[in-house]
mmCIF file of C-alpha atoms in Angstrom:
data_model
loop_
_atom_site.group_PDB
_atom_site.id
_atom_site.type_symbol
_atom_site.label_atom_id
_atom_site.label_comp_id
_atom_site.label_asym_id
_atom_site.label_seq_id
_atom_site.Cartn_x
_atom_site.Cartn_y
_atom_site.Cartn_z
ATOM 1 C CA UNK B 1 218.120 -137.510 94.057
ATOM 2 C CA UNK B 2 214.878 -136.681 92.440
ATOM 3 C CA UNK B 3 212.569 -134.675 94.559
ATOM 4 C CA UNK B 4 208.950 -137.309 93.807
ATOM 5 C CA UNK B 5 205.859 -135.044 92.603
ATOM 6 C CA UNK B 6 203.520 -135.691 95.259
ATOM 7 C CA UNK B 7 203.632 -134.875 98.929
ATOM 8 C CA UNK B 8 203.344 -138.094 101.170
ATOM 9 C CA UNK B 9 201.968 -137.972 104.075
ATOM 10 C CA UNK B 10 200.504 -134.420 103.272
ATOM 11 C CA UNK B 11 196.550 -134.569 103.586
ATOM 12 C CA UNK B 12 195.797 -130.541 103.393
ATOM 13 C CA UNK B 13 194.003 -129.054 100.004
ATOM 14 C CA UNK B 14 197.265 -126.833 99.639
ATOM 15 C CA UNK B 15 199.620 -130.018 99.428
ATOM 16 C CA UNK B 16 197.218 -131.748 96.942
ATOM 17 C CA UNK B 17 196.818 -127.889 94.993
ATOM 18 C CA UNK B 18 200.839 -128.208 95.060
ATOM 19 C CA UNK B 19 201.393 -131.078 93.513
ATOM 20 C CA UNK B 20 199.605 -129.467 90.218
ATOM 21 C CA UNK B 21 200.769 -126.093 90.216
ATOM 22 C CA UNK B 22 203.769 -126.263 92.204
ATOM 23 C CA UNK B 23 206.427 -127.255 90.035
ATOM 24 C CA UNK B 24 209.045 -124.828 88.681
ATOM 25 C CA UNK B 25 207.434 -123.233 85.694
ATOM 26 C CA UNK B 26 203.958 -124.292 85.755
ATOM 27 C CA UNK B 27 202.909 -121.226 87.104
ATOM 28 C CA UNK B 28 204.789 -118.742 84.709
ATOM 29 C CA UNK B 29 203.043 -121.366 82.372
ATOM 30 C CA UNK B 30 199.809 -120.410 83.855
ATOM 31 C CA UNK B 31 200.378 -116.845 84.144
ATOM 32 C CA UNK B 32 201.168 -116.760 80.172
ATOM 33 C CA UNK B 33 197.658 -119.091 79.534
ATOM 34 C CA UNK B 34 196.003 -116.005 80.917
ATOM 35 C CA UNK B 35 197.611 -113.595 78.692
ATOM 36 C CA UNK B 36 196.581 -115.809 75.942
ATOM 37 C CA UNK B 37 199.489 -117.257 75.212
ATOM 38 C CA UNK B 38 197.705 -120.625 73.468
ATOM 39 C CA UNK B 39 200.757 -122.637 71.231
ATOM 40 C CA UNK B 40 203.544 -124.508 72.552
ATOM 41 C CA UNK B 41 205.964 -122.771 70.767
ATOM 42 C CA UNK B 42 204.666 -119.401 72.017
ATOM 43 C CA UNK B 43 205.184 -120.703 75.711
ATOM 44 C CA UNK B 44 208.910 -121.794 74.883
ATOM 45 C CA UNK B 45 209.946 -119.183 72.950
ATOM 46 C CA UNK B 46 208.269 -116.397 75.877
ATOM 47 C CA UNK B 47 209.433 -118.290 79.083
ATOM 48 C CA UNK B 48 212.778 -119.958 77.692
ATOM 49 C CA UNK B 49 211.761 -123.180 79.201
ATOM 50 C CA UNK B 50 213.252 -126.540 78.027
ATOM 51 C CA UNK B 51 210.900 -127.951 75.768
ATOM 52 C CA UNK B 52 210.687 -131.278 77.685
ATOM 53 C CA UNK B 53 209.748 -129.652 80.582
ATOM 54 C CA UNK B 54 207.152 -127.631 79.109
ATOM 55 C CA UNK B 55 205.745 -130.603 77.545
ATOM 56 C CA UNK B 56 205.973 -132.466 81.160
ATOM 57 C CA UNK B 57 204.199 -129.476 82.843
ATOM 58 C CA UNK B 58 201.440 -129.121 80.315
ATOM 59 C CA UNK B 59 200.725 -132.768 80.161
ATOM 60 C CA UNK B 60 200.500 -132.684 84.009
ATOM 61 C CA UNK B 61 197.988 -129.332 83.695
ATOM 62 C CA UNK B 62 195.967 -131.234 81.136
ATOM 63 C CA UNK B 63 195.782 -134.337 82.782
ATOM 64 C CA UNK B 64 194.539 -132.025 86.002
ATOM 65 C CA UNK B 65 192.260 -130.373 84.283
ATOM 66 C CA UNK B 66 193.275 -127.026 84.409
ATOM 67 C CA UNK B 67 194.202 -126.815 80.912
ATOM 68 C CA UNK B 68 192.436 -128.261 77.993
ATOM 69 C CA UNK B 69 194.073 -129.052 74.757
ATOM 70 C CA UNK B 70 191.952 -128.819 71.188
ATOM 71 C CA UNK B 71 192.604 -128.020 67.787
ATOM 72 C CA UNK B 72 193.262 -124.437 67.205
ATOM 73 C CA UNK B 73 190.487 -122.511 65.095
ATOM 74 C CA UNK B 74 190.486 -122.028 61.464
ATOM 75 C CA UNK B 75 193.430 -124.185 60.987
ATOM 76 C CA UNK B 76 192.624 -127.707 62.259
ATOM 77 C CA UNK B 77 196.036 -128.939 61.756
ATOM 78 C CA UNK B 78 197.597 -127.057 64.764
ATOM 79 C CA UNK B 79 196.347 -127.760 68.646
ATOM 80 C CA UNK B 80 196.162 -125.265 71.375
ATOM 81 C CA UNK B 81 195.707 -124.987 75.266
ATOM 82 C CA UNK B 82 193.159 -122.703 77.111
ATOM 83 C CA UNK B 83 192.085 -122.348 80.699
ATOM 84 C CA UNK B 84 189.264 -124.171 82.007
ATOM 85 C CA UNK B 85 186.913 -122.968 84.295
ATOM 86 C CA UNK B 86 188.986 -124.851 87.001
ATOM 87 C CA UNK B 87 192.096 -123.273 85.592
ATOM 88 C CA UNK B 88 190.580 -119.750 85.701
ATOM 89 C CA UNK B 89 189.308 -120.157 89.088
ATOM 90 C CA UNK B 90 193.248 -119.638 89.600
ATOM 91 C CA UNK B 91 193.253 -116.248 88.881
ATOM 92 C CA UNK B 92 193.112 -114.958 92.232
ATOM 93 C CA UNK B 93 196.131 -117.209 93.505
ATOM 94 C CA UNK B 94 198.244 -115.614 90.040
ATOM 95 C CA UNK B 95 197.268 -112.518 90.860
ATOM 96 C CA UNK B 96 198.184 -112.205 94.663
ATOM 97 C CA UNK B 97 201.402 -113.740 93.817
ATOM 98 C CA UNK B 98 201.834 -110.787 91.395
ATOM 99 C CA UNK B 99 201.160 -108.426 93.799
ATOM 100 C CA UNK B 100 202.846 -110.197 96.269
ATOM 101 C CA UNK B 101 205.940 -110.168 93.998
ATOM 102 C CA UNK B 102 205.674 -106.496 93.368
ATOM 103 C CA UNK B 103 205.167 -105.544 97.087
ATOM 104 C CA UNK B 104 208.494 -107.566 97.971
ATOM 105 C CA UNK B 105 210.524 -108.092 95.051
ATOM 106 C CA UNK B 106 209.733 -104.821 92.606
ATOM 107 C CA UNK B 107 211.300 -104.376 89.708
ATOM 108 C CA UNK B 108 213.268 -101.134 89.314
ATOM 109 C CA UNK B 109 211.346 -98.183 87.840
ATOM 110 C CA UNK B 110 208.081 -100.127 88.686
ATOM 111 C CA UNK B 111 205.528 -103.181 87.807
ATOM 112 C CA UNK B 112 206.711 -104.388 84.376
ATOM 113 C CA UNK B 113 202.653 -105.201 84.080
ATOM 114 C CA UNK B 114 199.787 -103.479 85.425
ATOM 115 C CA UNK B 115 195.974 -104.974 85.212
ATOM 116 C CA UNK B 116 193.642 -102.206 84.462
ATOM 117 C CA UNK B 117 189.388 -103.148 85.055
ATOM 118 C CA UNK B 118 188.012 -102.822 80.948
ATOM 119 C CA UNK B 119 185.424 -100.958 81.841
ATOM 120 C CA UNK B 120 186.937 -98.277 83.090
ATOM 121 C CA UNK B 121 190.665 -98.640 82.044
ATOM 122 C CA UNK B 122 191.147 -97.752 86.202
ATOM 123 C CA UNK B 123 194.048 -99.952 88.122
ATOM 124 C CA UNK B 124 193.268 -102.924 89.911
ATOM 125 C CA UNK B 125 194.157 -103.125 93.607
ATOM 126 C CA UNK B 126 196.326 -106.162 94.951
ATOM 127 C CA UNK B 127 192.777 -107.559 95.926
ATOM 128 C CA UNK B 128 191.500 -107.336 92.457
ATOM 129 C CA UNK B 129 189.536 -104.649 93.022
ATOM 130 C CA UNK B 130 188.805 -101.647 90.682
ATOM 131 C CA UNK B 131 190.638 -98.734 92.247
ATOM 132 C CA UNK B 132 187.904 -96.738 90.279
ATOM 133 C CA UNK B 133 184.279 -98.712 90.915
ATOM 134 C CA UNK B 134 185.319 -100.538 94.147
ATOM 135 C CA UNK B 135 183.709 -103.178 91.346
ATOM 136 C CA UNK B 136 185.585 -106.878 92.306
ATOM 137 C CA UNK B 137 187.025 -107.383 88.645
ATOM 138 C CA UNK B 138 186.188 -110.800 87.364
ATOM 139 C CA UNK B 139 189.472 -112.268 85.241
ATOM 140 C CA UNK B 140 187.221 -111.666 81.510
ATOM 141 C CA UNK B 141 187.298 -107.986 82.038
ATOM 142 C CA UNK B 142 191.150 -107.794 83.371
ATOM 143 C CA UNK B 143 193.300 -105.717 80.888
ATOM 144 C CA UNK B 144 196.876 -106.399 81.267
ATOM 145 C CA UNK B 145 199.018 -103.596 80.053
ATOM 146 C CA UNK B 146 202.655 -102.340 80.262
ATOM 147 C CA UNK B 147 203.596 -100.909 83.170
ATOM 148 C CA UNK B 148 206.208 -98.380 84.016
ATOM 149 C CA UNK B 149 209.466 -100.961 84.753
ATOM 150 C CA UNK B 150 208.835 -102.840 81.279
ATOM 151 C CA UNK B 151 211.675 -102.064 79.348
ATOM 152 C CA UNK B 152 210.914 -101.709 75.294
ATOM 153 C CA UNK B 153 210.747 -104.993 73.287
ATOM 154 C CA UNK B 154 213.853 -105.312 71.390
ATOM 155 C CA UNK B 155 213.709 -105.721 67.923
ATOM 156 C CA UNK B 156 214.623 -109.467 67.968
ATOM 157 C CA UNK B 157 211.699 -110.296 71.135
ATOM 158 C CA UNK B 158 209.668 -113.138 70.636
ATOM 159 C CA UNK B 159 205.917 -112.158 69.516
ATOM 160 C CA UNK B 160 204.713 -112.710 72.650
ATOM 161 C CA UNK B 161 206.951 -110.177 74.310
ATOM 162 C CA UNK B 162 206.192 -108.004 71.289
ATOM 163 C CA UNK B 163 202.553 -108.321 71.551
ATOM 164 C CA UNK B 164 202.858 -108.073 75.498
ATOM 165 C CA UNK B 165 203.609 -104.256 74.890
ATOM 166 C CA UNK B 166 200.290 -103.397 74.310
ATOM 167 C CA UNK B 167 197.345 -103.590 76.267
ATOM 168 C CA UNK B 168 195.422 -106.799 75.996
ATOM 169 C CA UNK B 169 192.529 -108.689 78.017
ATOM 170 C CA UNK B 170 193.492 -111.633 79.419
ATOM 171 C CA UNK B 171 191.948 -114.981 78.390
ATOM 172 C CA UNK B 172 191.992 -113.808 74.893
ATOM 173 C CA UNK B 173 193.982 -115.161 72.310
ATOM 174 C CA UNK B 174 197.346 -112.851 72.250
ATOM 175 C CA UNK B 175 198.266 -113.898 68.667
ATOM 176 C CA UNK B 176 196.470 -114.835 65.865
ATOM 177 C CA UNK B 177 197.364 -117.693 63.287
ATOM 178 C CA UNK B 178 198.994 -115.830 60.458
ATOM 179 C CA UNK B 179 196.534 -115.087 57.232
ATOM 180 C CA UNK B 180 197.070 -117.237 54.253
ATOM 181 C CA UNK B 181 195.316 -117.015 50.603
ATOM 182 C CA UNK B 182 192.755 -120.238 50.294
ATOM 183 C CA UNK B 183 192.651 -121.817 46.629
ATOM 184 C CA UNK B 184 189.630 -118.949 45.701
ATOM 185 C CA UNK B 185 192.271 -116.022 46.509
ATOM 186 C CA UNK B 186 190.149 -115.043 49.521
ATOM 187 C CA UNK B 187 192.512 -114.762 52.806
ATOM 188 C CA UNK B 188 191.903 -117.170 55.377
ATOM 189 C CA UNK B 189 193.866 -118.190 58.944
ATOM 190 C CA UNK B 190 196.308 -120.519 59.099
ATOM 191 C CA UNK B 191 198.260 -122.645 57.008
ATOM 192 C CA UNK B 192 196.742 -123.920 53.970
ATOM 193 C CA UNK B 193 196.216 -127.837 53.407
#
């Protein structure tokens, strides 16, 4: 029996939040969004997740509003997702689960990911605090970075896990479109037309 997508009978903002970022995957989905994983193929290639399911959970995040699809920069033949402002204001719930995941279920030798404030490169707390300002870190100016459990990328990783081993701020873009030569010689992003 299939287990329906909403909760009947359930009034409470945390049965209504469920039934948008509750299914299996969405929120490893999210988590990657705010690493700036952006193309479809980045997400299935980094999580392993059936591509019909992906495509299932990021129409649902779309259609929520949490995640907005548009054509990718400098290439306008490819599309990408990015965060909202309703999707960022998600951070904290990623990030306690994070912390709640490392407090309970660590990893061996460590976090496989830390998140470092920018500005002063310090750790974060689990509250999202700077361990070094006391300054509450908004999610613009969170570095995520390898911590001391993440094993080294094999040479066969996916560029997201690749790219994942360096520090990088979230909501950025974590890869780039790959540079191609335009008709005048002069490189440009993206695939040519």
């Amino acid at each position: 029996m299939t287990l329906p997508r909403d909760y009947r009978g359930q009034t409470c903002a945390l049965a209504r939040s469920m039934e948008v970022v509750g299914e299996r995957w969405t929120l490893l989905i999210l988590r990657d969004a705010f690493y700036g994983v952006r193309r479809f193929g980045e997400f299935a290639a980094h999580l392993g997740v059936p591509r019909a399911v992906l495509t299932d959970r990021l129409t649902t995040l779309t259609e929520a509003g949490v995640l907005e699809r548009r054509p990718e920069t400098g290439t306008g033949r490819r599309e990408v997702y990015g965060l909202t402002p309703k999707g960022v204001a998600l951070w904290p719930a990623v990030r306690a689960l994070t912390a709640w995941g490392e407090e309970f279920h660590a990893a061996d030798g460590g976090p496989r990911r830390v998140f470092l404030h920018a500005g002063d490169e310090t750790p974060l707390d689990a509250d999202g605090q700077c361990t070094g300002c006391g300054t509450a870190v908004p999610v613009a100016d969170v570095v995520v970075a390898p911590g001391p459990g993440l094993a080294p990328a094999a040479p066969d990783a996916d560029p997201v896990t690749a790219a994942l081993a360096r520090p990088h701020r979230l909501l950025t873009p974590l890869l780039r479109p790959p540079l191609t030569t335009a008709p005048s010689g002069r490189p440009t992003r993206g695939p040519q037309r």
